[in-house]
PDB file of C-alpha atoms and ligand atoms in Angstrom:
ATOM      1  CA  MET A   1      14.723  28.637  16.653  1.00  0.00           C
ATOM      2  CA  PHE A   2      12.494  26.617  14.034  1.00  0.00           C
ATOM      3  CA  PRO A   3       8.505  26.892  13.990  1.00  0.00           C
ATOM      4  CA  ARG A   4       7.284  23.693  15.601  1.00  0.00           C
ATOM      5  CA  ASP A   5       5.633  22.350  12.220  1.00  0.00           C
ATOM      6  CA  GLU A   6       9.309  22.804  10.545  1.00  0.00           C
ATOM      7  CA  PHE A   7      10.883  20.904  13.276  1.00  0.00           C
ATOM      8  CA  ALA A   8       8.644  17.970  13.320  1.00  0.00           C
ATOM      9  CA  ALA A   9       9.298  18.122   9.664  1.00  0.00           C
ATOM     10  CA  ILE A  10      13.333  18.265  10.149  1.00  0.00           C
ATOM     11  CA  ILE A  11      12.908  15.493  12.666  1.00  0.00           C
ATOM     12  CA  SER A  12      10.705  12.960  10.739  1.00  0.00           C
ATOM     13  CA  PHE A  13      13.200  13.540   7.611  1.00  0.00           C
ATOM     14  CA  LEU A  14      15.924  12.650   9.835  1.00  0.00           C
ATOM     15  CA  PHE A  15      14.396   9.333  11.190  1.00  0.00           C
ATOM     16  CA  ILE A  16      12.892   8.315   7.435  1.00  0.00           C
ATOM     17  CA  VAL A  17      13.776   5.157   6.334  1.00  0.00           C
ATOM     18  CA  HIS A  18      16.487   5.269   3.778  1.00  0.00           C
ATOM     19  CA  ILE A  19      16.098   3.933   0.370  1.00  0.00           C
ATOM     20  CA  SER A  20      19.462   2.985  -0.186  1.00  0.00           C
ATOM     21  CA  SER A  21      18.608   0.282  -3.041  1.00  0.00           C
ATOM     22  CA  ALA A  22      15.671  -0.388  -5.067  1.00  0.00           C
ATOM     23  CA  ILE A  23      15.566  -3.206  -7.836  1.00  0.00           C
ATOM     24  CA  PHE A  24      12.761  -5.020 -10.056  1.00  0.00           C
ATOM     25  CA  HIS A  25      12.910  -8.660  -8.559  1.00  0.00           C
ATOM     26  CA  CYS A  26      10.047 -10.649 -10.799  1.00  0.00           C
ATOM     27  CA  SER A  27       7.047 -10.497 -12.131  1.00  0.00           C
ATOM     28  CA  ALA A  28       4.197 -13.255 -11.037  1.00  0.00           C
ATOM     29  CA  PRO A  29       1.338 -14.392 -13.019  1.00  0.00           C
ATOM     30  CA  ASN A  30      -0.429 -15.937  -9.793  1.00  0.00           C
ATOM     31  CA  LEU A  31       0.613 -16.838  -5.960  1.00  0.00           C
ATOM     32  CA  ASP A  32       2.267 -20.143  -6.688  1.00  0.00           C
ATOM     33  CA  ALA A  33       4.836 -18.254  -9.126  1.00  0.00           C
ATOM     34  CA  CYS A  34       5.893 -15.291  -6.140  1.00  0.00           C
ATOM     35  CA  PRO A  35       9.210 -15.593  -4.562  1.00  0.00           C
ATOM     36  CA  ASP A  36      10.203 -17.448  -1.623  1.00  0.00           C
ATOM     37  CA  GLU A  37       8.540 -15.732   1.611  1.00  0.00           C
ATOM     38  CA  SER A  38      11.792 -14.702   3.216  1.00  0.00           C
ATOM     39  CA  LEU A  39      10.905 -10.755   3.091  1.00  0.00           C
ATOM     40  CA  PRO A  40       8.216  -9.124   4.297  1.00  0.00           C
ATOM     41  CA  GLU A  41       6.295  -7.354   1.897  1.00  0.00           C
ATOM     42  CA  PHE A  42       4.048  -4.034   1.530  1.00  0.00           C
ATOM     43  CA  ALA A  43       1.629  -4.154  -1.634  1.00  0.00           C
ATOM     44  CA  PHE A  44      -0.461  -1.602  -3.552  1.00  0.00           C
ATOM     45  CA  ILE A  45      -3.852  -2.152  -4.547  1.00  0.00           C
ATOM     46  CA  GLY A  46      -6.660   0.040  -5.949  1.00  0.00           C
ATOM     47  CA  ARG A  47      -8.518   0.856  -8.804  1.00  0.00           C
ATOM     48  CA  SER A  48      -6.952   0.638 -12.140  1.00  0.00           C
ATOM     49  CA  ASN A  49      -5.556   4.218 -12.965  1.00  0.00           C
ATOM     50  CA  VAL A  50      -5.430   5.219  -9.052  1.00  0.00           C
ATOM     51  CA  GLY A  51      -1.775   5.871  -9.375  1.00  0.00           C
ATOM     52  CA  LYS A  52      -0.363   2.470  -7.828  1.00  0.00           C
ATOM     53  CA  SER A  53       2.750   1.943  -9.541  1.00  0.00           C
ATOM     54  CA  SER A  54       3.462   5.788  -9.802  1.00  0.00           C
ATOM     55  CA  LEU A  55       3.068   5.759  -5.566  1.00  0.00           C
ATOM     56  CA  LEU A  56       5.600   2.715  -5.738  1.00  0.00           C
ATOM     57  CA  ASN A  57       7.893   4.765  -8.174  1.00  0.00           C
ATOM     58  CA  MET A  58       7.707   7.882  -5.850  1.00  0.00           C
ATOM     59  CA  LEU A  59       8.556   5.779  -2.478  1.00  0.00           C
ATOM     60  CA  ALA A  60      11.322   4.382  -4.108  1.00  0.00           C
ATOM     61  CA  GLY A  61      12.375   7.386  -5.449  1.00  0.00           C
ATOM     62  CA  GLU A  62      13.265   5.862  -8.914  1.00  0.00           C
ATOM     63  CA  HIS A  63      10.628   7.126 -11.551  1.00  0.00           C
ATOM     64  CA  GLY A  64      10.846   4.474 -14.021  1.00  0.00           C
ATOM     65  CA  LEU A  65      10.991   1.539 -11.462  1.00  0.00           C
ATOM     66  CA  ALA A  66       7.105   0.486 -12.226  1.00  0.00           C
ATOM     67  CA  ARG A  67       5.758   1.188 -15.472  1.00  0.00           C
ATOM     68  CA  VAL A  68       3.220   3.752 -15.331  1.00  0.00           C
ATOM     69  CA  SER A  69       0.238   4.377 -18.094  1.00  0.00           C
ATOM     70  CA  PRO A  70      -2.334   6.643 -18.352  1.00  0.00           C
ATOM     71  CA  LYS A  71      -4.350   3.788 -20.174  1.00  0.00           C
ATOM     72  CA  PRO A  72      -6.042   1.821 -17.338  1.00  0.00           C
ATOM     73  CA  GLY A  73      -5.256  -1.472 -16.319  1.00  0.00           C
ATOM     74  CA  PHE A  74      -2.079  -1.431 -17.458  1.00  0.00           C
ATOM     75  CA  THR A  75      -0.068  -3.383 -14.947  1.00  0.00           C
ATOM     76  CA  LYS A  76      -1.155  -7.029 -15.061  1.00  0.00           C
ATOM     77  CA  LEU A  77       1.311  -9.087 -13.408  1.00  0.00           C
ATOM     78  CA  ILE A  78       2.145  -9.150  -9.532  1.00  0.00           C
ATOM     79  CA  ASN A  79       5.331  -7.073  -9.795  1.00  0.00           C
ATOM     80  CA  ILE A  80       7.748  -7.443  -7.147  1.00  0.00           C
ATOM     81  CA  PHE A  81      10.480  -5.195  -6.199  1.00  0.00           C
ATOM     82  CA  LYS A  82      13.158  -5.715  -3.598  1.00  0.00           C
ATOM     83  CA  MET A  83      14.085  -2.442  -1.421  1.00  0.00           C
ATOM     84  CA  ASN A  84      17.332  -2.440   0.455  1.00  0.00           C
ATOM     85  CA  LYS A  85      17.519  -5.906   0.190  1.00  0.00           C
ATOM     86  CA  THR A  86      15.545  -6.490   3.374  1.00  0.00           C
ATOM     87  CA  TRP A  87      11.928  -5.824   2.479  1.00  0.00           C
ATOM     88  CA  ARG A  88       9.585  -5.928  -0.923  1.00  0.00           C
ATOM     89  CA  LEU A  89       7.320  -3.373  -2.314  1.00  0.00           C
ATOM     90  CA  VAL A  90       4.814  -5.543  -4.790  1.00  0.00           C
ATOM     91  CA  ASP A  91       2.600  -3.679  -7.229  1.00  0.00           C
ATOM     92  CA  LEU A  92      -0.494  -5.091  -7.682  1.00  0.00           C
ATOM     93  CA  PRO A  93      -3.082  -5.200 -10.926  1.00  0.00           C
ATOM     94  CA  GLY A  94      -5.842  -2.908 -10.125  1.00  0.00           C
ATOM     95  CA  TYR A  95      -9.457  -3.627 -10.276  1.00  0.00           C
ATOM     96  CA  GLY A  96     -12.444  -2.197 -12.195  1.00  0.00           C
ATOM     97  CA  PHE A  97     -11.295  -2.765 -15.760  1.00  0.00           C
ATOM     98  CA  ALA A  98     -10.737  -6.469 -16.175  1.00  0.00           C
ATOM     99  CA  GLN A  99     -12.220  -6.922 -19.466  1.00  0.00           C
ATOM    100  CA  GLY A 100     -15.812  -8.391 -19.213  1.00  0.00           C
ATOM    101  CA  ALA A 101     -15.731  -7.664 -15.808  1.00  0.00           C
ATOM    102  CA  LYS A 102     -19.630  -5.807 -14.936  1.00  0.00           C
ATOM    103  CA  LYS A 103     -18.775  -2.285 -14.399  1.00  0.00           C
ATOM    104  CA  ASP A 104     -19.058  -0.932 -10.972  1.00  0.00           C
ATOM    105  CA  THR A 105     -17.780  -4.229  -9.384  1.00  0.00           C
ATOM    106  CA  ALA A 106     -14.911  -5.030  -7.142  1.00  0.00           C
ATOM    107  CA  LYS A 107     -14.215  -7.979  -9.524  1.00  0.00           C
ATOM    108  CA  PHE A 108     -10.672  -8.231  -9.880  1.00  0.00           C
ATOM    109  CA  ASN A 109      -7.875 -10.333 -10.764  1.00  0.00           C
ATOM    110  CA  LYS A 110      -8.187 -14.067  -9.375  1.00  0.00           C
ATOM    111  CA  ALA A 111      -4.218 -13.690  -8.545  1.00  0.00           C
ATOM    112  CA  VAL A 112      -4.870 -10.688  -6.739  1.00  0.00           C
ATOM    113  CA  ALA A 113      -7.278 -12.117  -4.673  1.00  0.00           C
ATOM    114  CA  GLN A 114      -5.470 -15.228  -3.649  1.00  0.00           C
ATOM    115  CA  TYR A 115      -2.488 -12.984  -3.152  1.00  0.00           C
ATOM    116  CA  LEU A 116      -4.095 -10.681  -0.659  1.00  0.00           C
ATOM    117  CA  LYS A 117      -5.449 -13.499   1.181  1.00  0.00           C
ATOM    118  CA  HIS A 118      -2.678 -15.815   1.566  1.00  0.00           C
ATOM    119  CA  ARG A 119       0.323 -14.322   1.127  1.00  0.00           C
ATOM    120  CA  PRO A 120       1.872 -14.864   4.764  1.00  0.00           C
ATOM    121  CA  ASN A 121       4.679 -12.453   4.201  1.00  0.00           C
ATOM    122  CA  LEU A 122       2.356  -9.663   3.335  1.00  0.00           C
ATOM    123  CA  CYS A 123       2.782  -7.303   6.167  1.00  0.00           C
ATOM    124  CA  LEU A 124       0.700  -4.272   4.911  1.00  0.00           C
ATOM    125  CA  VAL A 125      -1.565  -3.554   2.130  1.00  0.00           C
ATOM    126  CA  PHE A 126      -1.607   0.391   1.012  1.00  0.00           C
ATOM    127  CA  ALA A 127      -5.058   0.400  -0.068  1.00  0.00           C
ATOM    128  CA  LEU A 128      -5.427   3.599  -3.044  1.00  0.00           C
ATOM    129  CA  ILE A 129      -8.362   5.557  -3.768  1.00  0.00           C
ATOM    130  CA  GLU A 130      -8.353   8.838  -5.764  1.00  0.00           C
ATOM    131  CA  SER A 131      -8.978  11.955  -3.936  1.00  0.00           C
ATOM    132  CA  GLY A 132     -10.339  13.665  -6.234  1.00  0.00           C
ATOM    133  CA  LEU A 133     -13.498  11.389  -6.381  1.00  0.00           C
ATOM    134  CA  THR A 134     -16.377  11.000  -4.001  1.00  0.00           C
ATOM    135  CA  PRO A 135     -16.890   7.582  -2.285  1.00  0.00           C
ATOM    136  CA  GLN A 136     -17.155   5.240  -5.336  1.00  0.00           C
ATOM    137  CA  GLU A 137     -18.711   1.850  -5.266  1.00  0.00           C
ATOM    138  CA  ILE A 138     -16.170  -0.056  -6.243  1.00  0.00           C
ATOM    139  CA  ASP A 139     -14.002   1.132  -3.701  1.00  0.00           C
ATOM    140  CA  VAL A 140     -16.187   0.947  -0.674  1.00  0.00           C
ATOM    141  CA  GLU A 141     -16.958  -2.655  -2.226  1.00  0.00           C
ATOM    142  CA  PHE A 142     -13.042  -3.297  -2.386  1.00  0.00           C
ATOM    143  CA  ILE A 143     -12.560  -2.119   1.188  1.00  0.00           C
ATOM    144  CA  GLU A 144     -15.619  -4.325   2.725  1.00  0.00           C
ATOM    145  CA  TRP A 145     -13.913  -6.870   0.905  1.00  0.00           C
ATOM    146  CA  LEU A 146     -10.409  -6.505   2.305  1.00  0.00           C
ATOM    147  CA  ALA A 147     -12.038  -6.234   6.131  1.00  0.00           C
ATOM    148  CA  ARG A 148     -14.073  -9.125   5.561  1.00  0.00           C
ATOM    149  CA  ASN A 149     -10.988 -11.182   4.507  1.00  0.00           C
ATOM    150  CA  GLY A 150      -8.619  -9.683   7.388  1.00  0.00           C
ATOM    151  CA  VAL A 151      -6.258  -8.171   5.209  1.00  0.00           C
ATOM    152  CA  PRO A 152      -4.242  -5.695   7.381  1.00  0.00           C
ATOM    153  CA  PHE A 153      -4.300  -2.319   4.948  1.00  0.00           C
ATOM    154  CA  VAL A 154      -4.450   1.794   5.440  1.00  0.00           C
ATOM    155  CA  LEU A 155      -5.958   3.942   3.091  1.00  0.00           C
ATOM    156  CA  VAL A 156      -3.786   6.562   0.795  1.00  0.00           C
ATOM    157  CA  PHE A 157      -5.887   8.965  -1.225  1.00  0.00           C
ATOM    158  CA  THR A 158      -4.224   9.422  -4.025  1.00  0.00           C
ATOM    159  CA  LYS A 159      -3.578  12.751  -6.708  1.00  0.00           C
ATOM    160  CA  THR A 160      -3.964  15.427  -4.379  1.00  0.00           C
ATOM    161  CA  ASP A 161      -2.183  17.947  -6.476  1.00  0.00           C
ATOM    162  CA  LYS A 162      -5.218  17.523  -8.737  1.00  0.00           C
ATOM    163  CA  VAL A 163      -7.673  19.061  -6.759  1.00  0.00           C
ATOM    164  CA  PRO A 164      -7.859  21.875  -3.741  1.00  0.00           C
ATOM    165  CA  PRO A 165      -7.231  20.614  -0.107  1.00  0.00           C
ATOM    166  CA  ALA A 166     -10.913  21.202   0.752  1.00  0.00           C
ATOM    167  CA  THR A 167     -12.194  18.780  -1.717  1.00  0.00           C
ATOM    168  CA  VAL A 168      -9.427  16.466  -0.528  1.00  0.00           C
ATOM    169  CA  GLN A 169     -10.730  16.794   3.026  1.00  0.00           C
ATOM    170  CA  ALA A 170     -14.665  16.448   1.970  1.00  0.00           C
ATOM    171  CA  ASN A 171     -14.166  13.430  -0.145  1.00  0.00           C
ATOM    172  CA  ILE A 172     -12.006  11.681   2.484  1.00  0.00           C
ATOM    173  CA  ALA A 173     -14.686  12.555   5.587  1.00  0.00           C
ATOM    174  CA  ALA A 174     -17.282  11.083   3.026  1.00  0.00           C
ATOM    175  CA  PHE A 175     -15.646   8.212   2.466  1.00  0.00           C
ATOM    176  CA  MET A 176     -14.403   7.074   5.826  1.00  0.00           C
ATOM    177  CA  LYS A 177     -18.137   7.866   6.619  1.00  0.00           C
ATOM    178  CA  ARG A 178     -19.024   5.147   4.140  1.00  0.00           C
ATOM    179  CA  ILE A 179     -17.116   2.492   5.582  1.00  0.00           C
ATOM    180  CA  ALA A 180     -17.312   3.105   9.407  1.00  0.00           C
ATOM    181  CA  ALA A 181     -19.644   0.753  10.211  1.00  0.00           C
ATOM    182  CA  TRP A 182     -17.551  -2.326   9.579  1.00  0.00           C
ATOM    183  CA  PHE A 183     -14.482  -1.216  11.856  1.00  0.00           C
ATOM    184  CA  GLU A 184     -14.363  -0.445  15.783  1.00  0.00           C
ATOM    185  CA  LYS A 185     -11.551   2.024  14.995  1.00  0.00           C
ATOM    186  CA  PRO A 186     -11.395   3.498  11.555  1.00  0.00           C
ATOM    187  CA  PRO A 187      -8.768   2.367   9.385  1.00  0.00           C
ATOM    188  CA  ALA A 188      -5.379   4.572   9.040  1.00  0.00           C
ATOM    189  CA  ASN A 189      -5.450   7.049   6.501  1.00  0.00           C
ATOM    190  CA  PHE A 190      -3.157   9.008   4.762  1.00  0.00           C
ATOM    191  CA  THR A 191      -3.046  11.457   1.514  1.00  0.00           C
ATOM    192  CA  CYS A 192      -0.079  11.432  -1.132  1.00  0.00           C
ATOM    193  CA  SER A 193       0.796  12.842  -4.413  1.00  0.00           C
ATOM    194  CA  ALA A 194       3.418  10.923  -6.877  1.00  0.00           C
ATOM    195  CA  GLU A 195       3.614  14.236  -8.549  1.00  0.00           C
ATOM    196  CA  THR A 196       5.110  16.723  -5.462  1.00  0.00           C
ATOM    197  CA  GLY A 197       6.085  14.033  -3.556  1.00  0.00           C
ATOM    198  CA  HIS A 198       3.491  14.711  -0.827  1.00  0.00           C
ATOM    199  CA  GLY A 199       2.749  11.777   1.592  1.00  0.00           C
ATOM    200  CA  ARG A 200       6.407  10.173   1.105  1.00  0.00           C
ATOM    201  CA  GLN A 201       7.724  10.530   4.682  1.00  0.00           C
ATOM    202  CA  ASP A 202       4.249   9.254   6.082  1.00  0.00           C
ATOM    203  CA  LEU A 203       4.192   6.538   4.279  1.00  0.00           C
ATOM    204  CA  LEU A 204       7.885   5.485   4.492  1.00  0.00           C
ATOM    205  CA  GLY A 205       7.236   5.633   8.224  1.00  0.00           C
ATOM    206  CA  VAL A 206       4.704   3.794   8.403  1.00  0.00           C
ATOM    207  CA  ILE A 207       7.074   0.906   6.337  1.00  0.00           C
ATOM    208  CA  GLU A 208       9.739   1.528   8.841  1.00  0.00           C
ATOM    209  CA  GLU A 209       7.355   1.348  12.074  1.00  0.00           C
ATOM    210  CA  MET A 210       6.405  -2.264  11.041  1.00  0.00           C
ATOM    211  CA  MET A 211       9.833  -3.349   9.954  1.00  0.00           C
ATOM    212  CA  THR A 212      11.025  -2.514  13.227  1.00  0.00           C
ATOM    213  CA  ALA A 213       8.445  -4.292  15.134  1.00  0.00           C
ATOM    214  CA  ILE A 214       9.253  -7.397  12.954  1.00  0.00           C
ATOM    215  CA  GLN A 215      12.586  -7.239  13.860  1.00  0.00           C
ATOM    216  CA  ALA A 216      11.917  -6.935  17.171  1.00  0.00           C
ATOM    217  CA  GLU A 217       9.889  -9.776  17.555  1.00  0.00           C
ATOM    218  CA  SER A 218      12.294 -11.768  15.452  1.00  0.00           C
ATOM    219  CA  ASN A 219      14.655 -10.215  18.354  1.00  0.00           C
ATOM    220  CA  GLN A 220      17.147 -10.041  15.799  1.00  0.00           C
ATOM    221  CA  THR A 221      19.938  -7.570  16.766  1.00  0.00           C
ATOM    222  CA  PRO A 222      21.597  -6.919  13.034  1.00  0.00           C
ATOM    223  CA  GLU A 223      24.476  -5.065  12.651  1.00  0.00           C
ATOM    224  CA  ASP A 224      23.970  -4.199   9.645  1.00  0.00           C
ATOM    225  CA  PRO A 225      20.391  -4.203   8.909  1.00  0.00           C
ATOM    226  CA  GLU A 226      20.596  -3.513   5.131  1.00  0.00           C
ATOM    227  CA  ASN A 227      22.555  -6.907   4.424  1.00  0.00           C
ATOM    228  CA  LEU A 228      20.694  -9.335   6.770  1.00  0.00           C
ATOM    229  CA  PRO A 229      17.613 -10.734   5.708  1.00  0.00           C
ATOM    230  CA  VAL A 230      14.341 -10.059   8.440  1.00  0.00           C
ATOM    231  CA  LYS A 231      12.877 -13.111  10.209  1.00  0.00           C
ATOM    232  CA  LEU A 232       9.142 -13.061  10.032  1.00  0.00           C
ATOM    233  CA  PRO A 233       6.990 -13.624  12.630  1.00  0.00           C
ATOM    234  CA  PRO A 234       4.946 -17.145  12.220  1.00  0.00           C
ATOM    235  CA  THR A 235       1.701 -15.547  11.385  1.00  0.00           C
ATOM    236  CA  ARG A 236       0.768 -12.748   9.033  1.00  0.00           C
ATOM    237  CA  LYS A 237       0.181  -9.242  11.006  1.00  0.00           C
ATOM    238  CA  ARG A 238      -3.435  -8.270  11.253  1.00  0.00           C
ATOM    239  CA  GLY A 239      -4.808  -4.928  11.186  1.00  0.00           C
ATOM    240  CA  PRO A 240      -7.080  -3.675  13.839  1.00  0.00           C
ATOM    241  CA  ASP A 241      -9.860  -5.100  15.623  1.00  0.00           C
ATOM    242  CA  LEU A 242     -12.564  -5.450  13.216  1.00  0.00           C
ATOM    243  CA  ASN A 243     -16.296  -4.759  14.083  1.00  0.00           C
ATOM    244  CA  ARG A 244     -17.813  -6.653  11.257  1.00  0.00           C
ATOM    245  CA  PRO A 245     -21.393  -6.790  10.860  1.00  0.00           C
ATOM    246  CA  TRP A 246     -21.464 -10.047   9.124  1.00  0.00           C
TER     247      TRP A 246
HETATM  248  N1  LIG B   1      -1.748  14.735 -11.580  1.00  0.00           N
HETATM  249  C1  LIG B   1      -1.313  13.351 -10.777  1.00  0.00           C
HETATM  250  N2  LIG B   1      -1.174  11.824 -11.854  1.00  0.00           N
HETATM  251  C2  LIG B   1      -0.732  10.704 -11.599  1.00  0.00           C
HETATM  252  C3  LIG B   1      -0.503  10.747  -9.893  1.00  0.00           C
HETATM  253  N3  LIG B   1      -0.017   9.459  -9.964  1.00  0.00           N
HETATM  254  C4  LIG B   1      -0.709   8.782 -10.863  1.00  0.00           C
HETATM  255  N4  LIG B   1      -0.709   9.691 -12.088  1.00  0.00           N
HETATM  256  C5  LIG B   1      -1.222   9.206 -13.155  1.00  0.00           C
HETATM  257  O1  LIG B   1      -2.059   8.535 -13.384  1.00  0.00           O
HETATM  258  C6  LIG B   1      -1.882   7.605 -14.564  1.00  0.00           C
HETATM  259  C7  LIG B   1      -2.072   6.185 -13.898  1.00  0.00           C
HETATM  260  O2  LIG B   1      -1.278   6.023 -13.006  1.00  0.00           O
HETATM  261  P1  LIG B   1      -0.486   4.622 -12.693  1.00  0.00           P
HETATM  262  O3  LIG B   1       0.789   4.664 -11.652  1.00  0.00           O
HETATM  263  O4  LIG B   1       0.265   4.047 -14.106  1.00  0.00           O
HETATM  264  O5  LIG B   1      -1.756   3.719 -12.070  1.00  0.00           O
HETATM  265  P2  LIG B   1      -2.004   2.754 -11.635  1.00  0.00           P
HETATM  266  O6  LIG B   1      -2.958   2.392 -10.533  1.00  0.00           O
HETATM  267  O7  LIG B   1      -0.732   1.814 -11.605  1.00  0.00           O
HETATM  268  O8  LIG B   1      -2.769   1.856 -13.172  1.00  0.00           O
HETATM  269  P3  LIG B   1      -2.821   0.130 -13.459  1.00  0.00           P
HETATM  270  O9  LIG B   1      -1.863  -0.590 -13.303  1.00  0.00           O
HETATM  271  O10 LIG B   1      -3.676   0.483 -14.874  1.00  0.00           O
HETATM  272  O11 LIG B   1      -3.982  -0.344 -12.653  1.00  0.00           O
HETATM  273  C8  LIG B   1      -0.632   8.316 -15.137  1.00  0.00           C
HETATM  274  O12 LIG B   1      -0.602   9.146 -16.106  1.00  0.00           O
HETATM  275  C9  LIG B   1      -0.121   9.005 -13.977  1.00  0.00           C
HETATM  276  O13 LIG B   1       1.046   9.819 -14.187  1.00  0.00           O
HETATM  277  C10 LIG B   1      -0.309  11.539  -9.014  1.00  0.00           C
HETATM  278  O14 LIG B   1      -0.014  12.013  -7.781  1.00  0.00           O
HETATM  279  N5  LIG B   1      -0.589  12.889  -9.584  1.00  0.00           N
HETATM  280 MG1  LIG B   2       0.127   0.034 -12.393  1.00  0.00          MG
END
């Protein structure tokens, strides 16, 4: 008999979405230049250098797919990758590093704001926060912006390999406390490390769950889910109900 945790891990591994193909689709400078809206999209956003491109590669299982750099502000375009021919991962430029932007203000690329607010096939945003840091104003402000604009998101605390687990947990608790007032139900949060692969199963599980829901909504029973385009529901999915003070 397997110990309970091990058994759960094996079960979740067996059901995890399998990535059979991951290819670069295009780089778009703005929303208008993004490709057709036929496939569900899952996007990564967060402060420059938080690890968006690295996490995308870790989920895709391909190290060189999105370009990674120790230099903040590296990703400058909306980079779109097609996964299993049926959904997309979107690597967005980070906030907090735009030249000329005021320090500590969640000013970010106008194209990114347009994409997050108006992309109809955007299903979910992974909002990345560095797990080794106490809550940063710029991140708190950005999460407020996501909430105010009704963008569906989950939080992902990155680079857990760099700090002790107790520090990670303390920083997550402090962050959740900072944003608690804006939500009836706190947003889901996850941890990950692109270095160790920690969190991969959980995050792919989130994607799989949404893809299953989209499939169910579109009433499709594909014989080969890898080769059929997924019909999107008419309106984009929203996150949990928000209890907004404004
Ligand atoms: N130790 C550790 N380093 C990481 C992890 N994820 C990313 N890094 C490093 O952090 C740096 C930035 O990673 P990127 O993935 O390029 O970050 P980004 O958020 O895409 O950055 P921009 O494109 O500049 O906004 C690189 O040097 C990565 O190797 C992680 O989980 N653990
Ligand atoms: Mg990047």
